[in-house]
mmCIF file of C-alpha atoms in Angstrom:
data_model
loop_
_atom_site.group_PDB
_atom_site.id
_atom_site.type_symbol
_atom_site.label_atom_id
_atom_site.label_comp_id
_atom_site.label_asym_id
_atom_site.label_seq_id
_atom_site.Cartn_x
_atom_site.Cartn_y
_atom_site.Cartn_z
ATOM 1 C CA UNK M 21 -1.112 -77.103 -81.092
ATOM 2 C CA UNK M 22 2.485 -78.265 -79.843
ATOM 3 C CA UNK M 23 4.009 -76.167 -76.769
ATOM 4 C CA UNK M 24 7.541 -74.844 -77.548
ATOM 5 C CA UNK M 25 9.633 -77.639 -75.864
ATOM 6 C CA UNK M 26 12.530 -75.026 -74.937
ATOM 7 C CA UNK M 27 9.775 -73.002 -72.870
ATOM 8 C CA UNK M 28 10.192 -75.028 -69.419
ATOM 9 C CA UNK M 29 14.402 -74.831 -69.642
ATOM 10 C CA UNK M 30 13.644 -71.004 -70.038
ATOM 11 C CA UNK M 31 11.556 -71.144 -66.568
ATOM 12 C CA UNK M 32 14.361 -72.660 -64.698
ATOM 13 C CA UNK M 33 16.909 -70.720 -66.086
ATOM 14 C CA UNK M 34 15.213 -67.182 -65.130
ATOM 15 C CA UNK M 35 14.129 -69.007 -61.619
ATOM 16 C CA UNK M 36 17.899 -69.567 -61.546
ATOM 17 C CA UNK M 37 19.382 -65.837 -62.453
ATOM 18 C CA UNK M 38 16.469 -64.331 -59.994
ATOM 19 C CA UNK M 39 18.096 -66.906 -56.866
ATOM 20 C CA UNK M 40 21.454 -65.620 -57.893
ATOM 21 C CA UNK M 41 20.308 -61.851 -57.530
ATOM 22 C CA UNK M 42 18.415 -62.300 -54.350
ATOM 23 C CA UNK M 43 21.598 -64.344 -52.332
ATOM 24 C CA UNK M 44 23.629 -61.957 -53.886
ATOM 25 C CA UNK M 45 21.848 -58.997 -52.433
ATOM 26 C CA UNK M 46 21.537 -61.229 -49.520
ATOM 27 C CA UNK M 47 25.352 -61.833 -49.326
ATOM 28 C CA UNK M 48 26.214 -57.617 -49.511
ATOM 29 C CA UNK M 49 24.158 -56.802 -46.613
ATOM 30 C CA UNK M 50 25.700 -59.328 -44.661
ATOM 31 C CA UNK M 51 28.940 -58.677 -45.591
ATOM 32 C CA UNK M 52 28.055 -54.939 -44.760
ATOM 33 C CA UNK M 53 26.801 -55.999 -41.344
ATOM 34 C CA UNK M 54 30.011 -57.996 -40.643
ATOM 35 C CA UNK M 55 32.562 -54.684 -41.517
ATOM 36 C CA UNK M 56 30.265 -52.546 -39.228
ATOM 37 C CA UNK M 57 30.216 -55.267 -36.152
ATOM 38 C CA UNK M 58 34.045 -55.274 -36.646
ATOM 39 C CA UNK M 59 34.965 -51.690 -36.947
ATOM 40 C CA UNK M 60 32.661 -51.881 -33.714
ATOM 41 C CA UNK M 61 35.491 -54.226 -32.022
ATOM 42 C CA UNK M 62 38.331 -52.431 -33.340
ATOM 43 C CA UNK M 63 36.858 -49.162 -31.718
ATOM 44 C CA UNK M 64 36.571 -50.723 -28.950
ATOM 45 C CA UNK M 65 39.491 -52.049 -28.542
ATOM 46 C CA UNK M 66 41.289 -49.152 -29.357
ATOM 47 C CA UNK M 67 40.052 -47.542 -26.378
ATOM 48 C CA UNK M 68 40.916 -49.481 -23.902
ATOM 49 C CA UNK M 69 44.661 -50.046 -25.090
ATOM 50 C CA UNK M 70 45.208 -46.380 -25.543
ATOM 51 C CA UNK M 71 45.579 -45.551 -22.001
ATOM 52 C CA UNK M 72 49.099 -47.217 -21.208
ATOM 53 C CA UNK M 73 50.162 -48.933 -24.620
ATOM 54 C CA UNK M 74 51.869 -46.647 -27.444
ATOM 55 C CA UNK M 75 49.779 -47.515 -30.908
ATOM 56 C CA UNK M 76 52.967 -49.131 -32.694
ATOM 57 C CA UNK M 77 53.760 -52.048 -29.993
ATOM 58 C CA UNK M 78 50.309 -52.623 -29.136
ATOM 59 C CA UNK M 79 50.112 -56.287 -27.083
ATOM 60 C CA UNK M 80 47.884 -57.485 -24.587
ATOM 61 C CA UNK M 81 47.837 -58.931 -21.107
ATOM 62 C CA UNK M 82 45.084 -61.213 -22.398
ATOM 63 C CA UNK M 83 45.919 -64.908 -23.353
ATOM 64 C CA UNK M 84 43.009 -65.553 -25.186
ATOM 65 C CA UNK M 85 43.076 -62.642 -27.043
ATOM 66 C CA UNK M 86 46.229 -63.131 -27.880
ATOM 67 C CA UNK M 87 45.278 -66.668 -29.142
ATOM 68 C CA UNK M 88 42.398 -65.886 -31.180
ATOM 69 C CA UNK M 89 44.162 -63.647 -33.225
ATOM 70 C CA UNK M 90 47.262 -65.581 -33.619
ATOM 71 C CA UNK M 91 46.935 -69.027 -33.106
ATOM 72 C CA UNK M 92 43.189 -70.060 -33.396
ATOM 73 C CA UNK M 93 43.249 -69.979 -37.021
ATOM 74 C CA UNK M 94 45.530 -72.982 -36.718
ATOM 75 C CA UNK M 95 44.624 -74.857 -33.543
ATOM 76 C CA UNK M 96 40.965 -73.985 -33.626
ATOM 77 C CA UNK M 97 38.668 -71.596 -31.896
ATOM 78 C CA UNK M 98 38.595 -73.888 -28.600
ATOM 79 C CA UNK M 99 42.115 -75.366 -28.723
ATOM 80 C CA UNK M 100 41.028 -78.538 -30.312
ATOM 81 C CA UNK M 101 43.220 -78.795 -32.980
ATOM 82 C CA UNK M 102 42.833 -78.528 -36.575
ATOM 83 C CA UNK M 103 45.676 -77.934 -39.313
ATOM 84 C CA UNK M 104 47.626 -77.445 -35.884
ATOM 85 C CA UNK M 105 48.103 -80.090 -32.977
ATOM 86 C CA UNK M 106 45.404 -79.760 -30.100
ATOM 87 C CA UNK M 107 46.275 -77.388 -26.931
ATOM 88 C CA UNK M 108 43.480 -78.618 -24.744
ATOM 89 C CA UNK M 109 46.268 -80.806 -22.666
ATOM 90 C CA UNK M 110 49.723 -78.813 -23.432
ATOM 91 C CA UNK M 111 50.178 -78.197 -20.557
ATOM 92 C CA UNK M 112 50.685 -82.145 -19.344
ATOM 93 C CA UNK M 113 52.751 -82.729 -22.018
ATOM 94 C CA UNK M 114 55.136 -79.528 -22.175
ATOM 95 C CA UNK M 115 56.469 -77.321 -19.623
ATOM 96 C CA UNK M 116 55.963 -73.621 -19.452
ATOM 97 C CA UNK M 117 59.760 -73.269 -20.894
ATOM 98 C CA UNK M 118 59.422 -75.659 -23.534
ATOM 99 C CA UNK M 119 55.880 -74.009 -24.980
ATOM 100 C CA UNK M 120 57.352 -70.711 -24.763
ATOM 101 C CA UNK M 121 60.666 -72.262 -26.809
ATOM 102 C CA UNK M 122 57.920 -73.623 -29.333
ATOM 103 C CA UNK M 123 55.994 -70.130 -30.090
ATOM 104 C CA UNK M 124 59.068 -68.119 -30.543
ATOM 105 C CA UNK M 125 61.235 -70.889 -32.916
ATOM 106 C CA UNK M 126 58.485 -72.876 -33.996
ATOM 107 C CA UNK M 127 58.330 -76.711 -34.409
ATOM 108 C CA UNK M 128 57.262 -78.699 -37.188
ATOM 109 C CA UNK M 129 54.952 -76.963 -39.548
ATOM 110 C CA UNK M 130 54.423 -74.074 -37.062
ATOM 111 C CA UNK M 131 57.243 -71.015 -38.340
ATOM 112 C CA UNK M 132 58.995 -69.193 -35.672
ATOM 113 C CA UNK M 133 58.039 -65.643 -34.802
ATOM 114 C CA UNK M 134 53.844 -66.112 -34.206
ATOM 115 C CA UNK M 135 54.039 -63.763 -31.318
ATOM 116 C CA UNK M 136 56.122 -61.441 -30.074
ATOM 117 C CA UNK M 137 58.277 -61.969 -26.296
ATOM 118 C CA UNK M 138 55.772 -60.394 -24.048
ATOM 119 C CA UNK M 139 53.052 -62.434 -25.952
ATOM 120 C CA UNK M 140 54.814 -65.467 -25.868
ATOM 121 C CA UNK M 141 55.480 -65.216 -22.607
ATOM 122 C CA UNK M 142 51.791 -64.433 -21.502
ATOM 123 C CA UNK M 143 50.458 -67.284 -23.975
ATOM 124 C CA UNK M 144 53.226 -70.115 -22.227
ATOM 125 C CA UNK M 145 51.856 -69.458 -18.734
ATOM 126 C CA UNK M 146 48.609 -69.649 -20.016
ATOM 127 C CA UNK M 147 48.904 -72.733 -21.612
ATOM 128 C CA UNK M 148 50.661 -74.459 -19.701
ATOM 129 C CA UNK M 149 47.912 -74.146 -17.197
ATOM 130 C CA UNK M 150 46.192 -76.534 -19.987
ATOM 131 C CA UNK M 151 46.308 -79.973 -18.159
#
């Protein structure tokens, strides 16, 4: 007796559909996890900014925080660089005035407007502490 030769591509192919369905399943929990953790941080930082700050000009005080949600999806996580130029050493290069002139009208690829006054101002002190 000859085996069917189209039994082993069958194998693979249902081994194949079942990985699918398991990372799959994998892949919605995670993603569920993620939305919970970051409803988490949102709560929490609409606590703290509620005392002083009204809810439709909401900025911070905080450089980094500033920076990580405009500016790190550019120049990376650690100021390294990436599709943007690396901040490690702005600070040598520019002075306070000039990176402040840079985040409000932009330079190169980077458009004007990233952050508002009071950010810019808070994120040009900051980095120009960067030396």
């Amino acid at each position: 007796m000859r085996r069917n030769p189209v039994v082993p591509y069958a194998l693979i192919a249902l081994l194949g559909i079942l990985a699918v369905i398991v990372i799959s399943v994998i892949g919605l929990d995670q993603r569920e996890q993620i939305h919970q953790a970051e409803e988490g941080e949102q709560t929490e930082e609409g606590g703290e900014s509620s005392e002083g700050e009204s809810s439709e000009g909401e900025t911070s005080d905080d450089p980094e925080a500033i920076f990580k949600s405009n500016c790190s999806s550019c120049h990376g996580a650690d100021l390294s660089g990436g599709v943007g130029p690396d901040l490690t050493q702005v600070g040598s290069k520019l002075s306070e005035e000039e990176i402040h002139d840079v985040i409000i009208n932009g330079r190169g690829s980077m458009p004007a407007g990233m952050a508002t006054e009071q950010e810019a101002e808070v994120l040009a002190a900051w980095l120009a502490e960067k030396k």
